[in-house]
Coordinates of C-alpha atoms and ligand atoms in Angstrom, one line a residue:
M1 CA 48.3 -50.3 10.5
T2 CA 44.6 -51.1 11.8
T3 CA 43.2 -54.0 9.7
I4 CA 39.7 -55.2 9.3
H5 CA 38.1 -59.0 8.4
L6 CA 36.3 -58.9 6.6
T7 CA 33.8 -63.4 5.8
H8 CA 32.8 -63.5 3.0
L9 CA 30.3 -66.5 3.5
Y10 CA 29.4 -69.2 1.5
A11 CA 32.0 -67.3 -1.5
K12 CA 32.1 -70.3 -3.8
E13 CA 28.8 -71.2 -3.6
M14 CA 26.6 -68.1 -3.2
S15 CA 27.8 -65.1 -5.1
I16 CA 25.4 -64.4 -8.6
Y17 CA 25.3 -61.5 -10.1
G18 CA 28.1 -59.3 -9.3
D19 CA 27.4 -59.8 -5.7
R20 CA 30.7 -60.8 -4.1
G21 CA 31.8 -56.4 -5.9
N22 CA 30.6 -56.1 -2.2
L23 CA 33.5 -56.3 -0.8
L24 CA 36.0 -55.3 -4.0
A25 CA 33.9 -51.3 -2.6
L26 CA 33.5 -52.3 0.5
S27 CA 38.1 -53.0 0.7
Y28 CA 38.0 -50.2 -1.8
Y29 CA 36.3 -47.4 0.5
L30 CA 38.5 -49.1 4.1
K31 CA 41.6 -49.0 2.0
K32 CA 40.7 -44.8 1.8
I33 CA 41.0 -44.5 4.5
G34 CA 43.5 -45.8 6.0
Y35 CA 42.9 -49.3 7.1
S36 CA 44.1 -52.3 5.2
V37 CA 41.4 -54.9 5.2
V38 CA 41.7 -58.9 5.5
V39 CA 38.6 -60.4 3.0
N40 CA 37.7 -64.7 4.3
E41 CA 36.2 -66.3 2.6
I42 CA 34.4 -69.4 4.0
N43 CA 32.8 -72.1 2.6
I44 CA 30.3 -75.2 3.5
G45 CA 33.0 -77.7 6.4
D46 CA 35.4 -74.2 6.9
I47 CA 35.3 -72.9 10.3
L48 CA 34.1 -69.1 10.9
P49 CA 37.8 -66.5 11.8
K50 CA 38.0 -65.4 15.0
Q51 CA 37.1 -61.8 14.8
T52 CA 34.6 -60.2 11.6
D53 CA 34.0 -56.9 11.7
F54 CA 31.9 -57.6 8.9
Y55 CA 29.8 -60.4 6.9
F56 CA 28.7 -60.3 3.6
F57 CA 25.8 -63.6 2.0
G58 CA 25.5 -63.1 -1.3
G59 CA 22.7 -64.7 -3.1
G60 CA 22.3 -67.8 -5.5
G61 CA 20.0 -71.2 -6.6
D62 CA 18.1 -73.4 -5.3
T63 CA 20.2 -76.4 -5.8
D64 CA 22.9 -73.5 -4.1
Q65 CA 21.0 -73.2 -1.3
S66 CA 19.8 -76.7 -0.1
D67 CA 23.8 -77.7 0.6
V68 CA 24.4 -74.1 2.1
A69 CA 21.5 -74.6 5.0
K70 CA 22.9 -78.3 6.1
D71 CA 26.3 -76.7 6.6
L72 CA 25.1 -72.9 8.2
E73 CA 22.9 -74.5 10.4
L74 CA 26.7 -75.2 12.4
K75 CA 27.8 -71.7 12.3
K76 CA 24.3 -70.6 13.7
V77 CA 25.5 -69.9 17.3
R78 CA 28.1 -68.2 16.1
L79 CA 26.5 -65.9 13.3
K80 CA 23.9 -65.0 15.7
K81 CA 25.8 -63.9 18.4
D82 CA 28.0 -61.3 16.5
V83 CA 24.6 -60.0 15.3
A84 CA 23.1 -59.6 18.7
N85 CA 26.2 -58.0 19.6
G86 CA 25.8 -54.7 17.0
V87 CA 28.6 -56.8 14.2
P88 CA 27.5 -55.4 10.2
L89 CA 25.5 -58.1 8.6
L90 CA 25.0 -57.5 4.3
A91 CA 23.1 -60.8 3.1
I92 CA 21.8 -60.4 -0.3
C93 CA 18.7 -63.5 -1.8
G94 CA 19.4 -66.3 -1.1
G95 CA 21.7 -65.3 1.8
Y96 CA 19.1 -63.4 3.4
Q97 CA 16.6 -66.3 2.4
L98 CA 18.4 -68.8 3.7
L99 CA 19.0 -66.0 7.6
G100 CA 15.3 -66.2 7.9
E101 CA 12.8 -69.0 9.4
S102 CA 12.7 -71.1 6.2
Y103 CA 12.6 -71.1 2.3
V104 CA 10.5 -73.2 1.0
D105 CA 11.6 -73.6 -2.6
G106 CA 9.6 -74.5 -5.9
T107 CA 9.4 -78.1 -5.9
G108 CA 7.9 -77.8 -2.0
N109 CA 11.3 -78.9 -0.6
E110 CA 11.0 -76.7 3.2
L111 CA 14.8 -75.9 3.8
N112 CA 15.4 -74.1 7.6
G113 CA 16.9 -70.8 8.3
I114 CA 19.0 -69.6 10.6
S115 CA 16.4 -67.5 12.5
L116 CA 18.6 -64.1 12.2
F117 CA 16.0 -62.6 10.6
P118 CA 12.1 -63.0 11.5
V119 CA 11.5 -63.8 8.0
K120 CA 10.3 -66.9 6.1
T121 CA 10.2 -67.6 2.0
V122 CA 8.0 -69.4 0.6
A123 CA 8.9 -70.1 -3.5
P124 CA 5.7 -68.7 -6.3
D125 CA 2.7 -70.8 -6.2
N126 CA -0.3 -70.1 -8.4
T127 CA -1.2 -66.6 -7.0
V128 CA 2.4 -64.9 -8.7
T129 CA 2.8 -65.4 -12.4
S130 CA 6.3 -64.6 -12.7
R131 CA 9.4 -64.1 -10.6
C132 CA 10.3 -60.8 -9.3
V133 CA 12.5 -59.4 -11.9
G134 CA 13.8 -56.1 -13.0
N135 CA 15.0 -52.3 -11.5
L136 CA 14.5 -51.7 -7.7
V137 CA 14.9 -48.7 -6.0
V138 CA 12.8 -48.8 -2.7
E139 CA 13.2 -45.7 0.2
S140 CA 15.2 -46.8 3.3
L141 CA 13.1 -46.5 6.1
S142 CA 16.2 -46.5 8.9
S143 CA 17.5 -43.6 10.3
K144 CA 20.3 -45.3 10.2
I145 CA 20.6 -44.4 6.3
V146 CA 19.8 -42.3 4.0
G147 CA 17.5 -41.4 1.4
K148 CA 17.0 -44.3 -2.1
L149 CA 18.9 -47.5 -2.8
V150 CA 19.3 -48.6 -6.1
G151 CA 19.7 -52.2 -7.2
F152 CA 18.5 -54.7 -9.6
E153 CA 16.5 -57.9 -8.3
N154 CA 15.6 -61.5 -9.1
H155 CA 13.8 -64.0 -6.8
G156 CA 11.1 -66.3 -6.9
G157 CA 11.3 -65.8 -3.6
Q158 CA 8.6 -64.5 -1.8
T159 CA 9.3 -63.2 1.6
V160 CA 7.1 -62.4 4.4
G161 CA 7.4 -61.7 8.1
T162 CA 6.5 -64.0 10.9
N163 CA 6.0 -61.7 13.3
D164 CA 6.1 -57.7 14.9
T165 CA 9.7 -57.5 15.5
F166 CA 9.8 -58.2 11.9
I167 CA 11.6 -53.9 10.1
P168 CA 11.9 -53.9 7.0
L169 CA 14.7 -52.1 5.5
A170 CA 13.3 -50.2 3.0
K171 CA 9.8 -49.4 1.1
T172 CA 9.6 -50.1 -2.5
L173 CA 9.8 -47.2 -5.3
V174 CA 9.9 -49.6 -8.3
G175 CA 10.5 -53.0 -8.6
F176 CA 9.1 -55.8 -6.3
G177 CA 11.6 -55.8 -3.5
N178 CA 10.4 -58.6 -1.2
N179 CA 7.1 -60.0 -2.7
S180 CA 4.7 -59.7 -5.5
K181 CA 2.6 -57.2 -3.3
K182 CA 5.2 -54.5 -4.2
E183 CA 5.2 -52.7 -0.5
F184 CA 8.3 -53.1 1.5
E185 CA 11.9 -54.5 0.4
G186 CA 14.3 -56.1 3.3
C187 CA 14.9 -56.5 6.5
M188 CA 16.5 -55.5 9.3
V189 CA 18.0 -56.3 12.7
H190 CA 20.6 -54.7 14.5
N191 CA 22.9 -53.7 11.9
A192 CA 22.6 -56.7 9.9
I193 CA 20.7 -56.3 6.7
G194 CA 19.1 -59.0 4.3
C195 CA 17.5 -57.6 1.3
Y196 CA 17.4 -58.5 -2.5
L197 CA 19.1 -55.6 -3.9
H198 CA 21.4 -57.7 -5.9
G199 CA 24.7 -54.9 -7.6
P200 CA 26.6 -54.7 -6.8
V201 CA 24.9 -52.5 -4.0
L202 CA 27.8 -50.8 -2.6
T203 CA 28.9 -50.1 -5.6
K204 CA 26.0 -47.8 -6.4
N205 CA 24.9 -46.6 -2.7
E206 CA 26.9 -44.7 -1.6
S207 CA 24.9 -44.4 2.5
L208 CA 25.1 -47.6 3.0
V209 CA 28.7 -48.7 3.0
R210 CA 28.7 -45.3 5.1
F211 CA 25.9 -47.6 7.2
I212 CA 28.3 -50.4 7.4
M213 CA 32.1 -48.7 7.9
S214 CA 30.2 -46.0 10.3
T215 CA 29.4 -49.4 12.2
I216 CA 32.9 -50.7 11.7
Q217 CA 34.3 -48.1 13.0
H218 CA 32.0 -47.5 16.2
N219 CA 32.6 -51.2 16.9
L220 CA 36.4 -50.9 16.7
Q221 CA 36.2 -47.7 18.9
L222 CA 37.7 -46.1 15.1
K223 CA 37.6 -42.1 13.9
Q224 CA 38.5 -42.3 10.5
E225 CA 36.4 -39.4 8.4
F226 CA 34.5 -40.9 5.4
I227 CA 35.8 -40.0 2.4
S228 CA 33.1 -40.3 -0.4
D229 CA 33.0 -41.0 -4.3
P230 CA 32.2 -39.3 -7.0
D231 CA 31.2 -41.6 -9.5
V232 CA 30.0 -43.5 -6.7
V233 CA 27.8 -40.4 -6.3
T234 CA 26.9 -40.1 -9.8
L235 CA 26.2 -43.4 -10.3
H236 CA 23.4 -43.7 -7.8
D237 CA 21.8 -40.0 -8.8
S238 CA 21.7 -41.5 -12.1
L239 CA 20.4 -44.7 -12.1
I240 CA 17.6 -43.1 -9.8
H241 CA 16.9 -40.3 -12.3
R242 CA 16.8 -43.3 -14.5
F243 CA 14.2 -45.9 -12.7
Y244 CA 12.7 -43.8 -10.3
A245 CA 12.2 -39.5 -11.0
Ligands
LIG301 N1 15.9 -69.1 -4.9 C1 16.1 -67.6 -4.8 C2 14.8 -67.6 -5.2 O1 14.9 -67.6 -6.6 C3 17.3 -66.8 -4.7 C4 17.3 -66.1 -5.9 C5 18.9 -65.4 -6.0 O2 20.0 -65.2 -5.2 N2 18.5 -64.6 -7.3 O3 14.2 -67.2 -4.6

């Protein structure tokens, strides 16, 4: 039986609003088509596993982000190399922010990111009167991911692209997305996605699961047929209907 290796980055420090459920969901789909799955949880001070077929990095508060930022610097070269080689990655909110160039928190303290995504994030100043909180519905702009995605966002940080290599994941339909302009959500680099879709997002957006699984299979030269879960599809459609249509 083929084993798929999933790495949960900073599982202890960064996994709020059910983010950990993304790994449960992905494991469920992978096992359904006959793979065995190993999830390695990596925390501060740990060494990255030899093999990773998918990285997940969840959200967290400013204090946790500050602790993690220093350690992330030590893992930067390997993470960027794996992403450049096509390994899929999903980072949510605080994780997304730290994979960008920098995050300036509410006290003005600047954390260095690892510049995997060409974005930078600044916590609200007097031009933004409230945090970006609520349901988020977006339309994918990527040919690799089909249709609308739904999740929940809760962030103060305002994220913007820093140069013309910035490719947003999606267009915002309901909610904010990257920032209070409500234009775009997330960022994509190779097969890495950074976004504000808490949820856990993989329990309600099968098109994202399909993208991640087809990328894993492509990278490992595997070819099992994807098996859809009708409950996930129904949940997705009903949430889109409730919040958008
Ligand atoms: N501290 C960050 C912000 O509020 C990240 C929060 C989160 O991960 N949900 O912008």
